[in-house]
Amino acid sequence: MNTSEFLDYMNSGKYVMAGSEAHLCMSGLSFEAMKITSEINNKFHTPQEMRELFSKLIGKEVDEGFCLFPPFTTDCGKNITLGKNVFINSGCRFQDQGGITIGDNALIGHNVVIATLNHDMNPETRGSLIPSPVKIGKRVWIGSGAIILPGVTIGDNAIIGAGSIVTKDVPANAVAVGNPARVVKSIENN
């Protein structure tokens, strides 16, 4: 299974049986991601070098406005899609096999975790995986230490409070905080 076939499979939301061809491909991509993130995290890079390394990690060109403060880790890398002017602060961890899309001008705070996989509930098949994408809209601000769980969509302009655990979709122009995150107010456009 090549990377393109793997991404098609994962983006279809199909069950990933432990030991299957998709699961083995995922493992190979994980080692490639570890190699690239090791380079990102263990040496100083200019902004241009960082963009080049992140482009290599995700397999797509990132724009001139992209900024990453390491350290950064991801389990795959190839299923991350970024808009323009995305900022990812230090300590973030992405589990992107199920797909992570981040819109233009999004701000991702320190130590944010974005997860896109769940394990099977059955103890006999617990090593198998269920992918579900995370979609983050334009101009979203995710506060430090937030955790975004599989299948969540965060609407444009939303704010996720620091330390929040987002288990359900957050509408556009909303502020969501807590564990589990709940909408506490709307953002008024001035």
mmCIF file of C-alpha atoms in Angstrom:
data_model
loop_
_atom_site.group_PDB
_atom_site.id
_atom_site.type_symbol
_atom_site.label_atom_id
_atom_site.label_comp_id
_atom_site.label_asym_id
_atom_site.label_seq_id
_atom_site.Cartn_x
_atom_site.Cartn_y
_atom_site.Cartn_z
ATOM 1 C CA MET A 1 0.000 0.000 0.000
ATOM 2 C CA ASN A 2 1.502 3.350 -0.979
ATOM 3 C CA THR A 3 0.942 6.636 0.872
ATOM 4 C CA SER A 4 -1.823 7.806 -1.469
ATOM 5 C CA GLU A 5 -3.735 4.524 -1.080
ATOM 6 C CA PHE A 6 -3.238 4.693 2.680
ATOM 7 C CA LEU A 7 -4.628 8.240 2.867
ATOM 8 C CA ASP A 8 -7.627 7.279 0.715
ATOM 9 C CA TYR A 9 -8.310 4.351 3.030
ATOM 10 C CA MET A 10 -7.953 6.399 6.212
ATOM 11 C CA ASN A 11 -10.026 9.293 4.871
ATOM 12 C CA SER A 12 -12.839 6.876 4.033
ATOM 13 C CA GLY A 13 -13.245 6.269 7.778
ATOM 14 C CA LYS A 14 -12.926 2.497 7.347
ATOM 15 C CA TYR A 15 -11.962 0.294 10.268
ATOM 16 C CA VAL A 16 -8.228 -0.467 10.457
ATOM 17 C CA MET A 17 -7.642 -4.032 11.608
ATOM 18 C CA ALA A 18 -4.472 -4.533 13.651
ATOM 19 C CA GLY A 19 -1.829 -6.162 11.457
ATOM 20 C CA SER A 20 -3.620 -5.246 8.211
ATOM 21 C CA GLU A 21 -1.887 -3.686 5.211
ATOM 22 C CA ALA A 22 -3.173 -0.230 6.242
ATOM 23 C CA HIS A 23 -1.922 -0.759 9.798
ATOM 24 C CA LEU A 24 1.535 -1.797 8.564
ATOM 25 C CA CYS A 25 1.691 1.203 6.205
ATOM 26 C CA MET A 26 0.762 3.430 9.157
ATOM 27 C CA SER A 27 3.717 2.053 11.115
ATOM 28 C CA GLY A 28 6.113 2.827 8.270
ATOM 29 C CA LEU A 29 4.829 6.384 7.994
ATOM 30 C CA SER A 30 5.209 6.780 11.756
ATOM 31 C CA PHE A 31 8.916 5.996 11.554
ATOM 32 C CA GLU A 32 9.339 8.488 8.710
ATOM 33 C CA ALA A 33 7.530 11.124 10.806
ATOM 34 C CA MET A 34 9.769 10.378 13.796
ATOM 35 C CA LYS A 35 12.848 10.901 11.634
ATOM 36 C CA ILE A 36 11.631 14.285 10.326
ATOM 37 C CA THR A 37 10.323 15.524 13.684
ATOM 38 C CA SER A 38 13.636 14.529 15.268
ATOM 39 C CA GLU A 39 15.323 16.887 12.798
ATOM 40 C CA ILE A 40 12.733 19.608 13.547
ATOM 41 C CA ASN A 41 13.084 19.264 17.308
ATOM 42 C CA ASN A 42 16.795 18.793 17.874
ATOM 43 C CA LYS A 43 18.436 21.674 16.079
ATOM 44 C CA PHE A 44 17.766 25.339 15.375
ATOM 45 C CA HIS A 45 16.147 26.107 12.001
ATOM 46 C CA THR A 46 15.404 29.369 10.251
ATOM 47 C CA PRO A 47 11.738 30.000 9.428
ATOM 48 C CA GLN A 48 12.420 28.961 5.814
ATOM 49 C CA GLU A 49 14.116 25.723 6.914
ATOM 50 C CA MET A 50 11.213 24.989 9.270
ATOM 51 C CA ARG A 51 8.705 25.452 6.435
ATOM 52 C CA GLU A 52 10.766 23.115 4.235
ATOM 53 C CA LEU A 53 10.926 20.443 6.941
ATOM 54 C CA PHE A 54 7.214 20.716 7.725
ATOM 55 C CA SER A 55 6.413 20.519 4.002
ATOM 56 C CA LYS A 56 8.471 17.321 3.824
ATOM 57 C CA LEU A 57 6.679 15.980 6.913
ATOM 58 C CA ILE A 58 3.166 16.521 5.549
ATOM 59 C CA GLY A 59 3.986 15.906 1.883
ATOM 60 C CA LYS A 60 2.511 19.265 0.847
ATOM 61 C CA GLU A 61 3.912 22.751 0.471
ATOM 62 C CA VAL A 62 3.220 25.092 3.405
ATOM 63 C CA ASP A 63 2.864 28.800 2.754
ATOM 64 C CA GLU A 64 5.277 31.577 3.702
ATOM 65 C CA GLY A 65 3.078 32.592 6.659
ATOM 66 C CA PHE A 66 3.342 29.198 8.394
ATOM 67 C CA CYS A 67 5.171 29.209 11.726
ATOM 68 C CA LEU A 68 6.032 26.321 14.050
ATOM 69 C CA PHE A 69 7.794 26.567 17.405
ATOM 70 C CA PRO A 70 9.226 23.134 18.287
ATOM 71 C CA PRO A 71 9.082 20.657 19.805
ATOM 72 C CA PHE A 72 6.363 19.085 17.692
ATOM 73 C CA THR A 73 5.398 15.443 17.235
ATOM 74 C CA THR A 74 3.009 13.602 14.978
ATOM 75 C CA ASP A 75 2.213 9.932 14.475
ATOM 76 C CA CYS A 76 2.055 10.163 10.682
ATOM 77 C CA GLY A 77 2.316 13.653 9.215
ATOM 78 C CA LYS A 78 0.955 12.841 5.784
ATOM 79 C CA ASN A 79 -2.697 13.490 6.710
ATOM 80 C CA ILE A 80 -2.253 17.090 7.902
ATOM 81 C CA THR A 81 -3.636 19.873 5.685
ATOM 82 C CA LEU A 82 -2.902 23.487 6.540
ATOM 83 C CA GLY A 83 -4.388 26.758 5.367
ATOM 84 C CA LYS A 84 -2.379 29.965 5.147
ATOM 85 C CA ASN A 85 -0.694 31.714 8.082
ATOM 86 C CA VAL A 86 -1.134 28.843 10.551
ATOM 87 C CA PHE A 87 0.809 29.125 13.821
ATOM 88 C CA ILE A 88 1.592 26.026 15.909
ATOM 89 C CA ASN A 89 3.201 26.738 19.282
ATOM 90 C CA SER A 90 5.652 24.476 21.114
ATOM 91 C CA GLY A 91 4.840 21.095 22.575
ATOM 92 C CA CYS A 92 1.973 20.167 20.247
ATOM 93 C CA ARG A 93 1.192 16.526 19.455
ATOM 94 C CA PHE A 94 -0.863 15.543 16.435
ATOM 95 C CA GLN A 95 -2.252 12.060 15.789
ATOM 96 C CA ASP A 96 -3.195 12.743 12.198
ATOM 97 C CA GLN A 97 -3.846 9.343 10.608
ATOM 98 C CA GLY A 98 -7.587 10.093 10.506
ATOM 99 C CA GLY A 99 -6.979 13.550 9.012
ATOM 100 C CA ILE A 100 -6.352 16.992 10.507
ATOM 101 C CA THR A 101 -7.377 20.092 8.560
ATOM 102 C CA ILE A 102 -6.463 23.509 9.962
ATOM 103 C CA GLY A 103 -7.885 26.649 8.327
ATOM 104 C CA ASP A 104 -6.254 29.957 7.468
ATOM 105 C CA ASN A 105 -4.912 32.126 10.320
ATOM 106 C CA ALA A 106 -5.496 29.480 13.008
ATOM 107 C CA LEU A 107 -3.498 29.715 16.232
ATOM 108 C CA ILE A 108 -2.653 26.477 18.034
ATOM 109 C CA GLY A 109 -1.398 27.067 21.594
ATOM 110 C CA HIS A 110 1.314 25.322 23.614
ATOM 111 C CA ASN A 111 0.921 21.590 24.289
ATOM 112 C CA VAL A 112 -2.263 21.089 22.270
ATOM 113 C CA VAL A 113 -3.129 17.471 21.437
ATOM 114 C CA ILE A 114 -5.210 16.670 18.356
ATOM 115 C CA ALA A 115 -6.297 13.020 18.099
ATOM 116 C CA THR A 116 -7.989 11.364 15.119
ATOM 117 C CA LEU A 117 -8.034 7.683 16.108
ATOM 118 C CA ASN A 118 -10.020 5.575 18.544
ATOM 119 C CA HIS A 119 -9.317 1.963 19.457
ATOM 120 C CA ASP A 120 -11.931 -0.771 19.171
ATOM 121 C CA MET A 121 -13.957 -1.167 22.366
ATOM 122 C CA ASN A 122 -13.807 -4.976 22.149
ATOM 123 C CA PRO A 123 -10.820 -6.201 24.225
ATOM 124 C CA GLU A 124 -10.139 -8.965 21.673
ATOM 125 C CA THR A 125 -9.633 -6.436 18.848
ATOM 126 C CA ARG A 126 -8.509 -3.415 20.852
ATOM 127 C CA GLY A 127 -5.382 -2.971 18.709
ATOM 128 C CA SER A 128 -7.595 -2.119 15.735
ATOM 129 C CA LEU A 129 -8.362 1.522 14.965
ATOM 130 C CA ILE A 130 -11.262 3.721 13.911
ATOM 131 C CA PRO A 131 -10.181 6.936 12.122
ATOM 132 C CA SER A 132 -12.231 10.117 12.352
ATOM 133 C CA PRO A 133 -11.043 13.522 11.080
ATOM 134 C CA VAL A 134 -10.621 16.763 13.016
ATOM 135 C CA LYS A 135 -11.461 19.969 11.174
ATOM 136 C CA ILE A 136 -10.407 23.339 12.546
ATOM 137 C CA GLY A 137 -11.850 26.405 10.831
ATOM 138 C CA LYS A 138 -10.369 29.724 9.849
ATOM 139 C CA ARG A 139 -9.124 32.133 12.537
ATOM 140 C CA VAL A 140 -9.628 29.556 15.308
ATOM 141 C CA TRP A 141 -7.620 30.020 18.487
ATOM 142 C CA ILE A 142 -6.966 26.859 20.518
ATOM 143 C CA GLY A 143 -5.619 27.648 23.990
ATOM 144 C CA SER A 144 -2.682 25.918 25.649
ATOM 145 C CA GLY A 145 -3.121 22.351 26.795
ATOM 146 C CA ALA A 146 -6.409 21.756 24.987
ATOM 147 C CA ILE A 147 -7.216 18.270 23.705
ATOM 148 C CA ILE A 148 -9.268 17.885 20.530
ATOM 149 C CA LEU A 149 -10.764 14.402 20.165
ATOM 150 C CA PRO A 150 -11.541 12.412 16.982
ATOM 151 C CA GLY A 151 -14.382 13.561 14.758
ATOM 152 C CA VAL A 152 -14.578 17.121 16.112
ATOM 153 C CA THR A 153 -15.188 20.138 13.871
ATOM 154 C CA ILE A 154 -14.392 23.593 15.242
ATOM 155 C CA GLY A 155 -16.108 26.401 13.337
ATOM 156 C CA ASP A 156 -14.509 29.580 11.998
ATOM 157 C CA ASN A 157 -13.456 32.205 14.563
ATOM 158 C CA ALA A 158 -14.078 29.905 17.559
ATOM 159 C CA ILE A 159 -11.934 30.006 20.685
ATOM 160 C CA ILE A 160 -11.119 26.891 22.708
ATOM 161 C CA GLY A 161 -10.106 27.705 26.270
ATOM 162 C CA ALA A 162 -6.809 26.530 27.720
ATOM 163 C CA GLY A 163 -6.972 23.013 29.141
ATOM 164 C CA SER A 164 -10.319 22.240 27.527
ATOM 165 C CA ILE A 165 -11.180 18.768 26.257
ATOM 166 C CA VAL A 166 -13.243 19.075 23.094
ATOM 167 C CA THR A 167 -15.455 16.015 22.602
ATOM 168 C CA LYS A 168 -18.138 17.539 20.345
ATOM 169 C CA ASP A 169 -18.332 20.048 17.504
ATOM 170 C CA VAL A 170 -17.959 23.725 18.389
ATOM 171 C CA PRO A 171 -19.924 26.180 16.224
ATOM 172 C CA ALA A 172 -18.415 29.179 14.477
ATOM 173 C CA ASN A 173 -17.960 32.331 16.576
ATOM 174 C CA ALA A 174 -18.222 30.443 19.875
ATOM 175 C CA VAL A 175 -16.036 30.302 22.973
ATOM 176 C CA ALA A 176 -15.886 26.777 24.417
ATOM 177 C CA VAL A 177 -14.187 25.869 27.704
ATOM 178 C CA GLY A 178 -13.985 23.037 30.214
ATOM 179 C CA ASN A 179 -13.964 19.265 30.428
ATOM 180 C CA PRO A 180 -15.894 18.414 28.423
ATOM 181 C CA ALA A 181 -15.783 21.721 26.571
ATOM 182 C CA ARG A 182 -19.056 23.627 26.512
ATOM 183 C CA VAL A 183 -19.964 26.802 24.654
ATOM 184 C CA VAL A 184 -20.026 29.641 27.176
ATOM 185 C CA LYS A 185 -20.517 32.619 24.892
ATOM 186 C CA SER A 186 -20.578 33.888 21.340
ATOM 187 C CA ILE A 187 -18.052 36.209 19.781
ATOM 188 C CA GLU A 188 -19.502 39.460 18.490
ATOM 189 C CA ASN A 189 -17.921 40.804 15.310
ATOM 190 C CA ASN A 190 -17.042 44.470 15.758
#
